[in-house]
Short mmCIF file of N, CA and C in Angstrom, two decimals:
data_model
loop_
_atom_site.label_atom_id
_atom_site.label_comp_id
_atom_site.label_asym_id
_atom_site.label_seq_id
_atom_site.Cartn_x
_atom_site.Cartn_y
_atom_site.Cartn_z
N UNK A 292 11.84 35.44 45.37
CA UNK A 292 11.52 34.07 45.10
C UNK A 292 12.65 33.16 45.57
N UNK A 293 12.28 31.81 45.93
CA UNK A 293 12.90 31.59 46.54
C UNK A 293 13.56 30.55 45.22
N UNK A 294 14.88 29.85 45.24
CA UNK A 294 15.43 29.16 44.36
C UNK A 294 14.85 27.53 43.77
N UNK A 295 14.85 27.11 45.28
CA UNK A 295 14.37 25.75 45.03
C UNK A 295 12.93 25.61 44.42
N UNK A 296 12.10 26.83 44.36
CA UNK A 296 10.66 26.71 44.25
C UNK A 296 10.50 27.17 42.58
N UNK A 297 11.64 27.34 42.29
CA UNK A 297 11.88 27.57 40.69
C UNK A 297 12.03 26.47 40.21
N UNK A 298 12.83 25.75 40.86
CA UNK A 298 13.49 24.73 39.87
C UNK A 298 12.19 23.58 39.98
N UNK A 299 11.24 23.42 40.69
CA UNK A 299 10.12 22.94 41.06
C UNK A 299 9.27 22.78 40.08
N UNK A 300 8.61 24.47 39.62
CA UNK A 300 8.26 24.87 38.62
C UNK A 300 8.51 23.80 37.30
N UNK A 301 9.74 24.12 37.04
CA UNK A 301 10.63 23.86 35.61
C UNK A 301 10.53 22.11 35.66
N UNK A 302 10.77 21.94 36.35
CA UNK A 302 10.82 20.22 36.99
C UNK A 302 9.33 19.71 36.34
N UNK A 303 8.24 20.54 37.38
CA UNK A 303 6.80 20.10 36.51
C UNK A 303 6.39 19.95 35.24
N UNK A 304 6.76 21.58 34.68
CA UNK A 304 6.68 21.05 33.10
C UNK A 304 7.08 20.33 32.54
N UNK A 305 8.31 19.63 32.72
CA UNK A 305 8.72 19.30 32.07
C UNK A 305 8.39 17.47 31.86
N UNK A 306 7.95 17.41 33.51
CA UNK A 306 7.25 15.92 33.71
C UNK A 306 5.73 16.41 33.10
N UNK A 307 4.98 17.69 32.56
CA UNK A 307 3.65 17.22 32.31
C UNK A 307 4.26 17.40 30.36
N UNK A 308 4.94 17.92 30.32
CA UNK A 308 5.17 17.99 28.72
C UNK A 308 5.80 16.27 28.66
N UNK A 309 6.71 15.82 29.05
CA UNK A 309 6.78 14.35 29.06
C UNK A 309 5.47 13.84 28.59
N UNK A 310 4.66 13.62 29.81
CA UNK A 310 4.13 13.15 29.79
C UNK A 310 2.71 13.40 28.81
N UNK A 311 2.66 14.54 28.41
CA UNK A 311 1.57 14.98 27.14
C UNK A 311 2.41 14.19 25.39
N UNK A 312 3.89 14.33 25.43
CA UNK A 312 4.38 13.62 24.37
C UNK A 312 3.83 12.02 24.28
N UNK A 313 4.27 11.38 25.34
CA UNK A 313 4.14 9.96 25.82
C UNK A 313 2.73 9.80 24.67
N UNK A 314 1.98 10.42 25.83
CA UNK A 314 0.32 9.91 25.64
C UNK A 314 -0.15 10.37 24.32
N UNK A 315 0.90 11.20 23.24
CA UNK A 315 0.33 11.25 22.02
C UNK A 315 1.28 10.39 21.23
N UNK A 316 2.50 9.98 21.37
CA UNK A 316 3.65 9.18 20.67
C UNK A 316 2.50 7.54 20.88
N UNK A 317 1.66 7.35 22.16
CA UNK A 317 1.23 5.97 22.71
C UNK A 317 -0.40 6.13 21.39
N UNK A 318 -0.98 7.33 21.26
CA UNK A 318 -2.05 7.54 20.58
C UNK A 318 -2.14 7.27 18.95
N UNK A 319 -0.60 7.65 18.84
CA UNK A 319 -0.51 7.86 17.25
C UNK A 319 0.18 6.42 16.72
N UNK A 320 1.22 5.59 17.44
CA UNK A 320 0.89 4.12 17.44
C UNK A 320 -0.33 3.71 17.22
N UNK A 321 -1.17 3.16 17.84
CA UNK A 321 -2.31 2.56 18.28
C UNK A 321 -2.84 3.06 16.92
N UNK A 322 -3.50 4.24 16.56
CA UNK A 322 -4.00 4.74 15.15
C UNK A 322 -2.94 4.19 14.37
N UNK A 323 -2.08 3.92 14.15
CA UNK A 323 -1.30 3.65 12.77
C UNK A 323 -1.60 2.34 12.86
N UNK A 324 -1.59 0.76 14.04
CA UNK A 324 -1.77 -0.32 13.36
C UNK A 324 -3.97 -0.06 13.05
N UNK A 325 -4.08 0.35 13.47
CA UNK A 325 -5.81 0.16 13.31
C UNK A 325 -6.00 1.09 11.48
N UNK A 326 -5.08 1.67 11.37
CA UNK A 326 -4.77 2.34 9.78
C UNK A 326 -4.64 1.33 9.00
N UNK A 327 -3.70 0.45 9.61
CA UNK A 327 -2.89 -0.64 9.01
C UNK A 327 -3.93 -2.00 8.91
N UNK A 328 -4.69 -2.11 9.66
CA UNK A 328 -6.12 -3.36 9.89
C UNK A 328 -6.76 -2.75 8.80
N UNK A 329 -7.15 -1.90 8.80
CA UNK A 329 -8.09 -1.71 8.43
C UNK A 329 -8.02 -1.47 6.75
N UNK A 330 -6.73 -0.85 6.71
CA UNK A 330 -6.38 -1.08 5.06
C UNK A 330 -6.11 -3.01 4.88
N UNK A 331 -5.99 -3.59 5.40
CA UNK A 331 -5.85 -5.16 4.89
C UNK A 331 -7.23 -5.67 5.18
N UNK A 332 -8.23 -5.16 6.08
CA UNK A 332 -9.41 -5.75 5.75
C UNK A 332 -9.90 -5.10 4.59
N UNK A 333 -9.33 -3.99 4.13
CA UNK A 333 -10.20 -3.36 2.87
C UNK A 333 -9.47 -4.20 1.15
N UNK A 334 -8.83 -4.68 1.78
CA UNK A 334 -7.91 -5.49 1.01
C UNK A 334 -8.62 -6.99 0.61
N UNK A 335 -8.81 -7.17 1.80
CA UNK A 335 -9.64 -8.56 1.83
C UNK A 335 -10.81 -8.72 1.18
N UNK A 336 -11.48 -7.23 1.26
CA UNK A 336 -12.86 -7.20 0.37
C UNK A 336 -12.65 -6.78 -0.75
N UNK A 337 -11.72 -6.31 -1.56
CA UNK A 337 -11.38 -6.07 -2.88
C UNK A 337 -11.29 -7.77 -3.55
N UNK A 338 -10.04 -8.09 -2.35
CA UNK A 338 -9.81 -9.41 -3.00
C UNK A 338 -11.51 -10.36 -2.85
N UNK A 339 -12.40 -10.52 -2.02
CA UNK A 339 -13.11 -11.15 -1.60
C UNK A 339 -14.12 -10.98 -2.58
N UNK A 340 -14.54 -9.30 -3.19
CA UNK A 340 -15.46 -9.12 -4.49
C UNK A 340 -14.90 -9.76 -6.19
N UNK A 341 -13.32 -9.54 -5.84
CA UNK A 341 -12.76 -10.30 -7.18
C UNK A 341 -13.08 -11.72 -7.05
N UNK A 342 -13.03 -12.52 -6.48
CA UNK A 342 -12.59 -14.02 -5.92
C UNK A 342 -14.63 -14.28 -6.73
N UNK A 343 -15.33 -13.53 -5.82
CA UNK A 343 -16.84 -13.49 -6.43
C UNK A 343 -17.19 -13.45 -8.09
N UNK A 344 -16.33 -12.62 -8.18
CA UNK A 344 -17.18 -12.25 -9.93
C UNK A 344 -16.20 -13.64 -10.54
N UNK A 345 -15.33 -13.60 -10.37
CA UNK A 345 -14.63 -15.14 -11.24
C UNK A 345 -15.48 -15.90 -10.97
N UNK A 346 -15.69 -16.71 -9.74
CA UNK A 346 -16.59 -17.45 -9.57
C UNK A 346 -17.92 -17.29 -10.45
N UNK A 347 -18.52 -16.45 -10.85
CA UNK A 347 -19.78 -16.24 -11.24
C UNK A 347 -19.29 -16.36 -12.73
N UNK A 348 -18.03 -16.06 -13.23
CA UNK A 348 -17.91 -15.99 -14.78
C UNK A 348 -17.62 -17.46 -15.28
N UNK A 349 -17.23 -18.29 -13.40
CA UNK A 349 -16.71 -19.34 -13.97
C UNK A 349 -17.95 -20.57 -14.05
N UNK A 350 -18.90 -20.37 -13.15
CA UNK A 350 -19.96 -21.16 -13.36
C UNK A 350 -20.62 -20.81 -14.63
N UNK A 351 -20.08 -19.49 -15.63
CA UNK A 351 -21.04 -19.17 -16.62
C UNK A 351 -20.20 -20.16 -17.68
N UNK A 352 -18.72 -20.23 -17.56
CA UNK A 352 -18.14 -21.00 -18.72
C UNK A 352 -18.13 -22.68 -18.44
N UNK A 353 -18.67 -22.86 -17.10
CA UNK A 353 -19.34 -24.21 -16.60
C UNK A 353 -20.20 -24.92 -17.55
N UNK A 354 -21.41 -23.87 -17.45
CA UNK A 354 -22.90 -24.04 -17.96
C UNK A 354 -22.07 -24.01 -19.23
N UNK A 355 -21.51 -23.41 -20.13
CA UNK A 355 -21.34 -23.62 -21.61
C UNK A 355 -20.54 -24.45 -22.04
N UNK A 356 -19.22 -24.64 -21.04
CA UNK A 356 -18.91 -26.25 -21.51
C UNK A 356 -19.51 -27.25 -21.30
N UNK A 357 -20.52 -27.63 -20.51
CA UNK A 357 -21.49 -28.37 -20.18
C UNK A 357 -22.32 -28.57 -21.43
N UNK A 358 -23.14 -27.57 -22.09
CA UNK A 358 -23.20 -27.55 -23.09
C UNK A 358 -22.86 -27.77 -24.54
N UNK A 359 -21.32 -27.37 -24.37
CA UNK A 359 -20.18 -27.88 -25.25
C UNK A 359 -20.13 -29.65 -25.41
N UNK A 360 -20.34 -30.23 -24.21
CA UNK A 360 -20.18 -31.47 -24.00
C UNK A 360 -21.41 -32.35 -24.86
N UNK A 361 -21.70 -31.38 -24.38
CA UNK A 361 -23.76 -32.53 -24.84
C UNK A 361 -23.17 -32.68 -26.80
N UNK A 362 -23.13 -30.90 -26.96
CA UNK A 362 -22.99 -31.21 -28.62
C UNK A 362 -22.17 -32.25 -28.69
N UNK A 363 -20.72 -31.90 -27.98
CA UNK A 363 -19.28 -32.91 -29.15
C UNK A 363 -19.63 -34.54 -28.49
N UNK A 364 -21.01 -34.66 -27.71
CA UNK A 364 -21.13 -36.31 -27.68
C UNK A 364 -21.84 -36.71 -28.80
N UNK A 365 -22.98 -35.51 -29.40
CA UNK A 365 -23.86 -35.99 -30.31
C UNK A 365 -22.76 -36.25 -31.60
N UNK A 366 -22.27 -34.93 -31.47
CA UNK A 366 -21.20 -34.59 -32.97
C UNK A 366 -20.82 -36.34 -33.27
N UNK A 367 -20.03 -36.80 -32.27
CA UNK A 367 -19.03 -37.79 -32.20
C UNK A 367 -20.03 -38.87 -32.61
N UNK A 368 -20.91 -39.16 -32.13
CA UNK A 368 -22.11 -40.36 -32.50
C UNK A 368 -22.51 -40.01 -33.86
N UNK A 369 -22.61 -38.69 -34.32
CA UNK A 369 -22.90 -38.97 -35.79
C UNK A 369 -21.71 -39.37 -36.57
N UNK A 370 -20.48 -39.14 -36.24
CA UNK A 370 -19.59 -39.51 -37.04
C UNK A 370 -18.71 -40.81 -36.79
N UNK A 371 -18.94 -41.12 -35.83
CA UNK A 371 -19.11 -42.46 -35.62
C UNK A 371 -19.77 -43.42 -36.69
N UNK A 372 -21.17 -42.79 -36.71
CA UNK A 372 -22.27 -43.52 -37.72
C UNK A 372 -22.02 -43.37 -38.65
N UNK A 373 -21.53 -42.29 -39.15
CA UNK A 373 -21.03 -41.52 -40.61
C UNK A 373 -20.11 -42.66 -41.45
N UNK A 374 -19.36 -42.82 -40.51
CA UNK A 374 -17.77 -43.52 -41.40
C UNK A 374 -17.83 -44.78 -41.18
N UNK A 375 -19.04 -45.62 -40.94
CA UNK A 375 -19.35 -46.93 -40.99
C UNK A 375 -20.24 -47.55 -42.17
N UNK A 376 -20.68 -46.40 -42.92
CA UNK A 376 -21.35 -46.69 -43.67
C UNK A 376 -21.48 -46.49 -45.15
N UNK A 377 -20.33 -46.85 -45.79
CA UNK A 377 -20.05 -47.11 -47.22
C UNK A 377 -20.20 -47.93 -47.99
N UNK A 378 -20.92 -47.92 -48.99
CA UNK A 378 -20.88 -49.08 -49.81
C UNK A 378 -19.76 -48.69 -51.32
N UNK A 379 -19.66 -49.79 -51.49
CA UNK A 379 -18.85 -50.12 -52.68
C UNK A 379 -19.99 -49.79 -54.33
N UNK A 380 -21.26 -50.35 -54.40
CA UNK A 380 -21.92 -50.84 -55.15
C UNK A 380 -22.34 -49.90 -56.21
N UNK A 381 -22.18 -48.25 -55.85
CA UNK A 381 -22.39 -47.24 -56.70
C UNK A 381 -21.22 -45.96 -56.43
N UNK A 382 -20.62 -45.63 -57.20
CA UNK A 382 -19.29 -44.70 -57.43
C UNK A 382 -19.43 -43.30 -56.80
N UNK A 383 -20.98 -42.86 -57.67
CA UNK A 383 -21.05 -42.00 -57.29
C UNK A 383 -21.74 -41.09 -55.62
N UNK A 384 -22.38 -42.58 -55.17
CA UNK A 384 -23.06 -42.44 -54.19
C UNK A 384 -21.98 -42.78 -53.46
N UNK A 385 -20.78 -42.90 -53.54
CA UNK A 385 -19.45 -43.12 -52.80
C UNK A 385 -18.77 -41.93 -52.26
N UNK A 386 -18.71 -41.21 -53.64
CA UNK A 386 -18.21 -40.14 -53.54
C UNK A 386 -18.82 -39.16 -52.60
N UNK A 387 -19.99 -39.24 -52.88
CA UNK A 387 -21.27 -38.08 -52.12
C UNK A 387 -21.09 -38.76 -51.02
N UNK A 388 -21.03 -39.82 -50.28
CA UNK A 388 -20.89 -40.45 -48.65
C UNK A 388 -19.92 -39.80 -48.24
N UNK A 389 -18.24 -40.28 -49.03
CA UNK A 389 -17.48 -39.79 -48.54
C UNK A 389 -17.41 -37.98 -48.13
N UNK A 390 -17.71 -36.99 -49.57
CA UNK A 390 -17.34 -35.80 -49.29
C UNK A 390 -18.19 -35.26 -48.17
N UNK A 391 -19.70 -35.68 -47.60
CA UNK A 391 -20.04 -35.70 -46.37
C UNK A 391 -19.60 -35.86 -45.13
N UNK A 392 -19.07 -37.21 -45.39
CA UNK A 392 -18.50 -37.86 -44.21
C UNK A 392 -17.24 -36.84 -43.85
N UNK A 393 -16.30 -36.50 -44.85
CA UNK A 393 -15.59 -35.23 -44.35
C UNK A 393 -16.17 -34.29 -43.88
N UNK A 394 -17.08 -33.68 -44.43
CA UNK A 394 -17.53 -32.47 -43.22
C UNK A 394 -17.62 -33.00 -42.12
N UNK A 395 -18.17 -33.81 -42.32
CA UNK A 395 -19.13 -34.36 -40.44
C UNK A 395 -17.61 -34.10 -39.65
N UNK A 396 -17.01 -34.75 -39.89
CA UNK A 396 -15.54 -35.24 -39.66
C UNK A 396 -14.81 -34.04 -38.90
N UNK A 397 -14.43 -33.00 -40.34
CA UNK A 397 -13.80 -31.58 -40.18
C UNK A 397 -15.16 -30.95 -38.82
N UNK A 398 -16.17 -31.18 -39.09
CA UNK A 398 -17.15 -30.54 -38.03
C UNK A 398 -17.06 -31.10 -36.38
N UNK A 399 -16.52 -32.16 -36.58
CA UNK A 399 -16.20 -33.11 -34.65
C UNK A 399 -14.52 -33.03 -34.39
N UNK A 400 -13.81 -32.13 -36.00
CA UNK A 400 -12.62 -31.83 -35.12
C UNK A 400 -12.84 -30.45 -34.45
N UNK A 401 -13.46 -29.83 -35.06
CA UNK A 401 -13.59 -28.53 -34.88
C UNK A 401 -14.56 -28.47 -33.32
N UNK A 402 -15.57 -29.11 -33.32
CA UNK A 402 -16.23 -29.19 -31.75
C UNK A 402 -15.05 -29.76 -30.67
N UNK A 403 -14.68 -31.18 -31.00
CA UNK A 403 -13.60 -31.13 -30.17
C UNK A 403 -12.45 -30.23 -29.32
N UNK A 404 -12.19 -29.47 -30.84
CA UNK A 404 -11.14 -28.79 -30.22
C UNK A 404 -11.67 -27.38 -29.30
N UNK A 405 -13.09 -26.96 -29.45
CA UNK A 405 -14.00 -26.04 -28.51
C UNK A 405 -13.94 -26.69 -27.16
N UNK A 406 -13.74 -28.05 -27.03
CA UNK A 406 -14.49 -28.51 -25.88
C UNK A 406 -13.04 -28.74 -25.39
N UNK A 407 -11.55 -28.85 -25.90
CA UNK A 407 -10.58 -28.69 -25.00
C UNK A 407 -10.54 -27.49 -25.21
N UNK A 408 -10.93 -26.50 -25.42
CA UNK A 408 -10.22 -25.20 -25.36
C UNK A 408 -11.29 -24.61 -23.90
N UNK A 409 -12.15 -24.75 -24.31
CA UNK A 409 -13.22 -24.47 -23.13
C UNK A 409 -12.57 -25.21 -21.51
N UNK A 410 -12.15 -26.63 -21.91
CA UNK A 410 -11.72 -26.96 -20.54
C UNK A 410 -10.75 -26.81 -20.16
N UNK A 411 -9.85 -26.21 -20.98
CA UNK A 411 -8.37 -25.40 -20.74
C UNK A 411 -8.48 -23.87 -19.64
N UNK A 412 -9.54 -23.73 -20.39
CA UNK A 412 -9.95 -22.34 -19.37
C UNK A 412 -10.45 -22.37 -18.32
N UNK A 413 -11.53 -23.22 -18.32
CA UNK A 413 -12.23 -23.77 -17.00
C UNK A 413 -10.86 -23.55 -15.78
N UNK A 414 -9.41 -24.85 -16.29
CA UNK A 414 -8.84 -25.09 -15.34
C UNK A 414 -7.60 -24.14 -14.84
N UNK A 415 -7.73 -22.98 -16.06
CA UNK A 415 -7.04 -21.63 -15.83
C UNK A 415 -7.96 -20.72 -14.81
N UNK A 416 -9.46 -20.94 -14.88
CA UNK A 416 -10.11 -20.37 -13.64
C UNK A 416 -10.07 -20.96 -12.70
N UNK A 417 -9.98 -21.83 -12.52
CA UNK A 417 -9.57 -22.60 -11.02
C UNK A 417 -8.71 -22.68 -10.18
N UNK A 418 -7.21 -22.21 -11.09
CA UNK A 418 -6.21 -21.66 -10.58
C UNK A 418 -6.27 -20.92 -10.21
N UNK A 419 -7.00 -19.17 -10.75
CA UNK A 419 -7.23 -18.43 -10.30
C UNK A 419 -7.72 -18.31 -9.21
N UNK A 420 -8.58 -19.13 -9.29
CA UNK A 420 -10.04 -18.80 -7.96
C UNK A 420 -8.75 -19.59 -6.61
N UNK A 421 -8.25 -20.28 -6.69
CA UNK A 421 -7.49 -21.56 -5.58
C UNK A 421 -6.57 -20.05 -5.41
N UNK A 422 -5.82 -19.59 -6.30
CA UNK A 422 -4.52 -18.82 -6.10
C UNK A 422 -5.52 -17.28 -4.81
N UNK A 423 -6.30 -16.49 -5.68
CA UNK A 423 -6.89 -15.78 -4.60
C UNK A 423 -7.56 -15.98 -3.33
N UNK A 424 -7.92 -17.50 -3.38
CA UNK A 424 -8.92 -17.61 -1.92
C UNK A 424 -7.32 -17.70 -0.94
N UNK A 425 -6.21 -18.71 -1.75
CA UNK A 425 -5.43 -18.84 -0.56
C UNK A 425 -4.79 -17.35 -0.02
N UNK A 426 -4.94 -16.32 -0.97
CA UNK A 426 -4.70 -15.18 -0.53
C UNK A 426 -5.15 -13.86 0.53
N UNK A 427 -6.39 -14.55 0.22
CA UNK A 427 -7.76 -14.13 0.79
C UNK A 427 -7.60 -14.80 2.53
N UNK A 428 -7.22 -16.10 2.61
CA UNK A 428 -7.23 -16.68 3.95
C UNK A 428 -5.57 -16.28 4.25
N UNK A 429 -4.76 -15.72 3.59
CA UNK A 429 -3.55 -15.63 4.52
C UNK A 429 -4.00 -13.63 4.78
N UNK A 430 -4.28 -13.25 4.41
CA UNK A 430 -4.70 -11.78 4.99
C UNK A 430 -5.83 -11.69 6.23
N UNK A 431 -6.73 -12.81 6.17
CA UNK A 431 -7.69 -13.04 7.04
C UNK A 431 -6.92 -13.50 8.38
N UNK A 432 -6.02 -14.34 8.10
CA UNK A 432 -4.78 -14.86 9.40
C UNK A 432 -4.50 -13.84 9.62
N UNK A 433 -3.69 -13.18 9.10
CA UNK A 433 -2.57 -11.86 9.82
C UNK A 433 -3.79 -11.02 10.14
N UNK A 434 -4.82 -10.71 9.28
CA UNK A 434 -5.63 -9.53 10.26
C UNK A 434 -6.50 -9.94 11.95
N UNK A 435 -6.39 -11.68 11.95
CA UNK A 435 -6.95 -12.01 12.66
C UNK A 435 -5.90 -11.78 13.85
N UNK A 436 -5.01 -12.43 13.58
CA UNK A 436 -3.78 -12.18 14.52
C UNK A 436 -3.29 -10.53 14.72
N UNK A 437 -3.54 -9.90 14.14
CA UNK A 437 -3.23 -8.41 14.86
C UNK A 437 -4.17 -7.95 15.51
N UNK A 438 -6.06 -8.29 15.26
CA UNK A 438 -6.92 -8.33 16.51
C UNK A 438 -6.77 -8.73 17.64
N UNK A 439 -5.84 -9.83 17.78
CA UNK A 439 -5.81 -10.72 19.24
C UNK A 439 -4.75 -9.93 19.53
#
């Protein structure tokens, strides 16, 4: 054999083993960011099904403070009416106005304070919902930008 036709040999492999590393070091990149997409779009739909059900719990505490509202306007109009209307002229029919007129009373603090507590929450879901969508659109950016 001749010398130079050895080293020829050795020379080849070593440019096709190169080159078999290359093309799997270039393969296994490429799979790791599409690993990487694809776990932040799965991200996006976790966040995107959460972002949903708030929404849906929050139109439900909508509809009931909405509700809340109607009562503590009536509440308030009866006690409005309630504590305008005393007479002096009999003691005991004084007494019986008044210890009424306290319930009504104790009853429109007590709605009141449903109807800020209800809209306290409302605006604790809104934070929520504002805090995840902007989260939701900065994962949608970066996944958009690692497509392009």
């Amino acid at each position: 054999m001749h010398p130079k036709l050895n080293i020829s040999k050795v020379m080849k492999r070593i440019l096709l083993i190169g080159i078999v590393v290359l093309v799997a070091v270039t393969g296994f990149a490429q799979n790791t960011t599409k690993v990487k997409t694809l776990k932040e779009q799965q991200q996006v739909l976790n966040l995107t099904s959460k972002l949903n059900l708030l929404k849906i719990e929050y139109e439900k505490e909508k509809a009931s403070y909405n509700d809340l509202n109607v009562k503590v306007a009536s509440v308030n109009a009866t006690a409005n009416a309630v504590t305008t209307a005393f007479t002096t002229s009999d003691a005991k029919s004084t007494v019986s106005d008044a210890k009424s007129t306290i319930k009504t009373l104790k009853e429109t603090e007590e709605t009141n304070k449903e109807l800020a507590k209800a809209q306290k929450k409302l605006g604790k879901m809104e934070k929520q919902i504002a805090k995840l969508q902007a989260r939701i659109d900065e994962l949608n950016k970066r996944v958009e930008f690692v497509d392009q």
